[in-house]
mmCIF file of C-alpha atoms in Angstrom:
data_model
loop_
_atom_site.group_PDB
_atom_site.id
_atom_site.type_symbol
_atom_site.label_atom_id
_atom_site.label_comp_id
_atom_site.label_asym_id
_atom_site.label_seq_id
_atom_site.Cartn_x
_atom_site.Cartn_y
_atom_site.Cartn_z
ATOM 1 C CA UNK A 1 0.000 0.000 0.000
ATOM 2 C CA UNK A 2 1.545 3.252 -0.763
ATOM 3 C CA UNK A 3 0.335 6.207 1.861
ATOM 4 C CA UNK A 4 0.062 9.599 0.568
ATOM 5 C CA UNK A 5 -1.779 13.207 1.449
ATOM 6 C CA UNK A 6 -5.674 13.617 0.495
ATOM 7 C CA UNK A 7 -6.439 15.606 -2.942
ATOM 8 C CA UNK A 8 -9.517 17.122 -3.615
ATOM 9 C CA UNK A 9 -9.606 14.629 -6.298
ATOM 10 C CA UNK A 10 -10.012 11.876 -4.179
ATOM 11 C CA UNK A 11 -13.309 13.015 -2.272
ATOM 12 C CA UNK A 12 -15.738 10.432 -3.920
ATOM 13 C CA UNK A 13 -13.410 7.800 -3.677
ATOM 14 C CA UNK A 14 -12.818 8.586 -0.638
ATOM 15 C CA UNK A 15 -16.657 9.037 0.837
ATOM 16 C CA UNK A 16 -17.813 5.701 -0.722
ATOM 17 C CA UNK A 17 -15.009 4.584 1.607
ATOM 18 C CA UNK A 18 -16.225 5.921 4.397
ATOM 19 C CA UNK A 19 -19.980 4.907 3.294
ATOM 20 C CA UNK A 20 -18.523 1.032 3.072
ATOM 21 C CA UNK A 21 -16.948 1.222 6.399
ATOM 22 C CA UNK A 22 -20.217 2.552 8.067
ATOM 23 C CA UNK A 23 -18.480 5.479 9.169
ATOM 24 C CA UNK A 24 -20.553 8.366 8.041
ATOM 25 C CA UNK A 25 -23.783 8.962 10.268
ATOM 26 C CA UNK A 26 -26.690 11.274 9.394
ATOM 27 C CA UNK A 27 -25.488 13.848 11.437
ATOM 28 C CA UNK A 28 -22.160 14.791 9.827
ATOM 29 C CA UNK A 29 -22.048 15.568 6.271
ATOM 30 C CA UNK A 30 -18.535 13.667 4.630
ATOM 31 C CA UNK A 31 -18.464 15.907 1.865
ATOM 32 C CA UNK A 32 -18.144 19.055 4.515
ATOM 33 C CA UNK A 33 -15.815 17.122 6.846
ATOM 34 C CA UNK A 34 -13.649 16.954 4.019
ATOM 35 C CA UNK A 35 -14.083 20.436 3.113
ATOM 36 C CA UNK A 36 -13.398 21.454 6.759
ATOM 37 C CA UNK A 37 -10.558 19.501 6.753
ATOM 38 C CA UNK A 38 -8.909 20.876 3.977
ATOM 39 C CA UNK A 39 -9.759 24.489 5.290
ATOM 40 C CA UNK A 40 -7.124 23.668 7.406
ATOM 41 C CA UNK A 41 -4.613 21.673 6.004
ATOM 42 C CA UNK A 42 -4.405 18.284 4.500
ATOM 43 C CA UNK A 43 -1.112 17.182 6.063
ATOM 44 C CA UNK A 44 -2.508 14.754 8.352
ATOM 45 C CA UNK A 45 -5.372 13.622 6.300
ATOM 46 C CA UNK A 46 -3.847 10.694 4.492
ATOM 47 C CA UNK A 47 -4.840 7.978 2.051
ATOM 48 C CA UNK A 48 -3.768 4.666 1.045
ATOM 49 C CA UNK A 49 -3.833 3.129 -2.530
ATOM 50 C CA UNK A 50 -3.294 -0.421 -3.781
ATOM 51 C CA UNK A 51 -2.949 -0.246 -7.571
ATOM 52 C CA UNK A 52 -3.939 3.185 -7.468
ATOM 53 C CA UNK A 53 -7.423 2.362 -5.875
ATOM 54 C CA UNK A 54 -7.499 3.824 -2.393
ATOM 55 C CA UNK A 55 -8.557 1.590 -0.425
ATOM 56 C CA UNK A 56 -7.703 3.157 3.438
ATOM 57 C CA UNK A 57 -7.942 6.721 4.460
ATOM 58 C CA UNK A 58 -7.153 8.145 8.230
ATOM 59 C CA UNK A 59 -8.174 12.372 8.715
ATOM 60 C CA UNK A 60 -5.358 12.952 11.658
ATOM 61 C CA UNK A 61 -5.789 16.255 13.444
ATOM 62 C CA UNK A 62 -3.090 18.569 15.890
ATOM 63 C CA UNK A 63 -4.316 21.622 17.666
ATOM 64 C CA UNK A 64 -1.361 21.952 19.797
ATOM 65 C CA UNK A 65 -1.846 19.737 22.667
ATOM 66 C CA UNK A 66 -3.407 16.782 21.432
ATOM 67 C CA UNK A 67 -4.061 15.143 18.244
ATOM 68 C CA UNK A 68 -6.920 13.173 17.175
ATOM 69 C CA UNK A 69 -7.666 10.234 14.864
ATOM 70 C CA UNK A 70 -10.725 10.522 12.828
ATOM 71 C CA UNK A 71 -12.381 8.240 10.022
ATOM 72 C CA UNK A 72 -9.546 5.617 10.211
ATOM 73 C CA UNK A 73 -11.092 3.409 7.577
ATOM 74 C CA UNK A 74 -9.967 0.385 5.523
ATOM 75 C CA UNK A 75 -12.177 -1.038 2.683
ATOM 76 C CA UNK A 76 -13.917 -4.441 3.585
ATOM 77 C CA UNK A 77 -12.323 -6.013 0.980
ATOM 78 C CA UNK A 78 -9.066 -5.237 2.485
ATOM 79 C CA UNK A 79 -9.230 -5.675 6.056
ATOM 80 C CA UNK A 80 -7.061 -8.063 7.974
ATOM 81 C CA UNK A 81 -3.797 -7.470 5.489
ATOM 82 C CA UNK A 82 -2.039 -4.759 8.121
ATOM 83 C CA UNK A 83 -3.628 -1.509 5.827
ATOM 84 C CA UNK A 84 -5.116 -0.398 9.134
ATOM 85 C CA UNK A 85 -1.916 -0.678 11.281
ATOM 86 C CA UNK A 86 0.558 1.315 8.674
ATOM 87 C CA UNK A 87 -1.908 3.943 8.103
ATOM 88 C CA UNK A 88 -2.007 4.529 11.585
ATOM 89 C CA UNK A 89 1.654 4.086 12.197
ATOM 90 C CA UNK A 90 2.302 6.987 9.312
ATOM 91 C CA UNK A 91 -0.289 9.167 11.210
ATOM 92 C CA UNK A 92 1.189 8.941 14.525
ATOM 93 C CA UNK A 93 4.736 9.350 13.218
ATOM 94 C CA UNK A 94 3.754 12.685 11.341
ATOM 95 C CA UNK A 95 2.209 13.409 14.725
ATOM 96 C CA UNK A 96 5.285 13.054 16.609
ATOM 97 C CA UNK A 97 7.505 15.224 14.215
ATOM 98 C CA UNK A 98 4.816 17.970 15.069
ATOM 99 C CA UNK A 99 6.181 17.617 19.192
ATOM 100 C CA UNK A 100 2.343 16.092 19.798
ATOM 101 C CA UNK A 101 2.483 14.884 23.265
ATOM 102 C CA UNK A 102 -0.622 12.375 23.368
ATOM 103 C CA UNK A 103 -3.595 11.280 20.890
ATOM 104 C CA UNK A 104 -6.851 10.947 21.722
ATOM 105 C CA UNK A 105 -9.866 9.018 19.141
ATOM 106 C CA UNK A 106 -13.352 8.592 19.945
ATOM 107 C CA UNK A 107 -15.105 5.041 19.373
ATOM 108 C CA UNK A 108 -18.704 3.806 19.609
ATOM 109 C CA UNK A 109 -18.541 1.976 22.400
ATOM 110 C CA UNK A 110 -20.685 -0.872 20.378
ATOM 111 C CA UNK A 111 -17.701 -0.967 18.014
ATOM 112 C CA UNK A 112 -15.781 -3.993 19.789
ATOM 113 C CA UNK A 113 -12.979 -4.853 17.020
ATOM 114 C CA UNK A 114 -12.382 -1.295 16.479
ATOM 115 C CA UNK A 115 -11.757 -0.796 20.312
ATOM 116 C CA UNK A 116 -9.286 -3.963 20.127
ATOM 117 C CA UNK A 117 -7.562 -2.767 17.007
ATOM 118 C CA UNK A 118 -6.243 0.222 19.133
ATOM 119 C CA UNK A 119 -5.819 -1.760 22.261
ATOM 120 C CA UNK A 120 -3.370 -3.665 20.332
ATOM 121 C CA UNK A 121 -1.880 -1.032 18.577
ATOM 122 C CA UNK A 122 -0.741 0.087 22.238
ATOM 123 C CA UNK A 123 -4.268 2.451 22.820
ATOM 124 C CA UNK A 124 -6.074 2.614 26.431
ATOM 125 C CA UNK A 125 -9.133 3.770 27.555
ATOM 126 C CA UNK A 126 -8.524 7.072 29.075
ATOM 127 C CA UNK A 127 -11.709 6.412 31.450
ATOM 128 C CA UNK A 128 -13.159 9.853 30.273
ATOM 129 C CA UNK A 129 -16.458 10.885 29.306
ATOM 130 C CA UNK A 130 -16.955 12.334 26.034
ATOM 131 C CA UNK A 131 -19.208 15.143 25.257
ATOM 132 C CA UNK A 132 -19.845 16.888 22.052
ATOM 133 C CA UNK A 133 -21.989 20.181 21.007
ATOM 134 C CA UNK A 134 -23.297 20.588 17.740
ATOM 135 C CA UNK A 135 -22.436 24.204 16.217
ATOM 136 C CA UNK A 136 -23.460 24.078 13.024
ATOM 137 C CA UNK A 137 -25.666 21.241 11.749
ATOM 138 C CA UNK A 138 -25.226 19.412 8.792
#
């Protein structure tokens, strides 16, 4: 798999990823996630290719004390061949070159082999309660 940076270019792709992963919920809009994203910066939103498909995509964030992991997704078809684990390994390397101290991710707590996938990937439960407020909706 070869990892490189998100281009605008790869937005469909990209969402129909996201749509085969179950990621995307009625509540956030990909298509303006992505825009967002790119708003500010598109260093740490990376994708991976096989044969110049993409077939993995990660949207890392940094603001300074703590970065995040968002829409860490591998296509079905691919799972279970390490995609997963190198995408995330890139992400948390570019993290560390930024001085990034810790990382924090958010997972539905119904979402058992995503939850082990970090565990073994050296992730913890930080025993904290998330909370979220909707500022503009989607």
């Amino acid at each position: 798999m070869v990892i490189r940076e998100f281009e605008p270019v790869d937005s469909d792709a990209v969402i129909a990823l996201w749509h085969s992963c179950e990621l995307v919920v009625p509540w956030n809009d990909p298509l303006k996630d992505i825009q967002r994203k790119l708003a500010l910066g598109r260093d740490l939103f990376l994708v991976g290719e096989v044969e110049q498909t993409i077939v993995a995509s990660v949207m890392g964030g940094y603001d300074g004390h703590r970065g995040w992991i968002n829409y860490l997704a591998v296509s079905p078809q691919a799972q279970k061949m390490g995609y997963a684990k190198q995408l995330l390994a890139e992400l948390e390397s570019k993290l560390l070159a930024m001085g990034c101290p810790k990382i924090n991710l958010q997972i539905r707590a119904t979402n058992t082999d995503v939850i082990a996938f970090y565990e073994a990937a050296g992730y913890s439960d930080d025993h904290a309660h998330s909370m979220g407020k909707r500022l503009i909706p989607d």
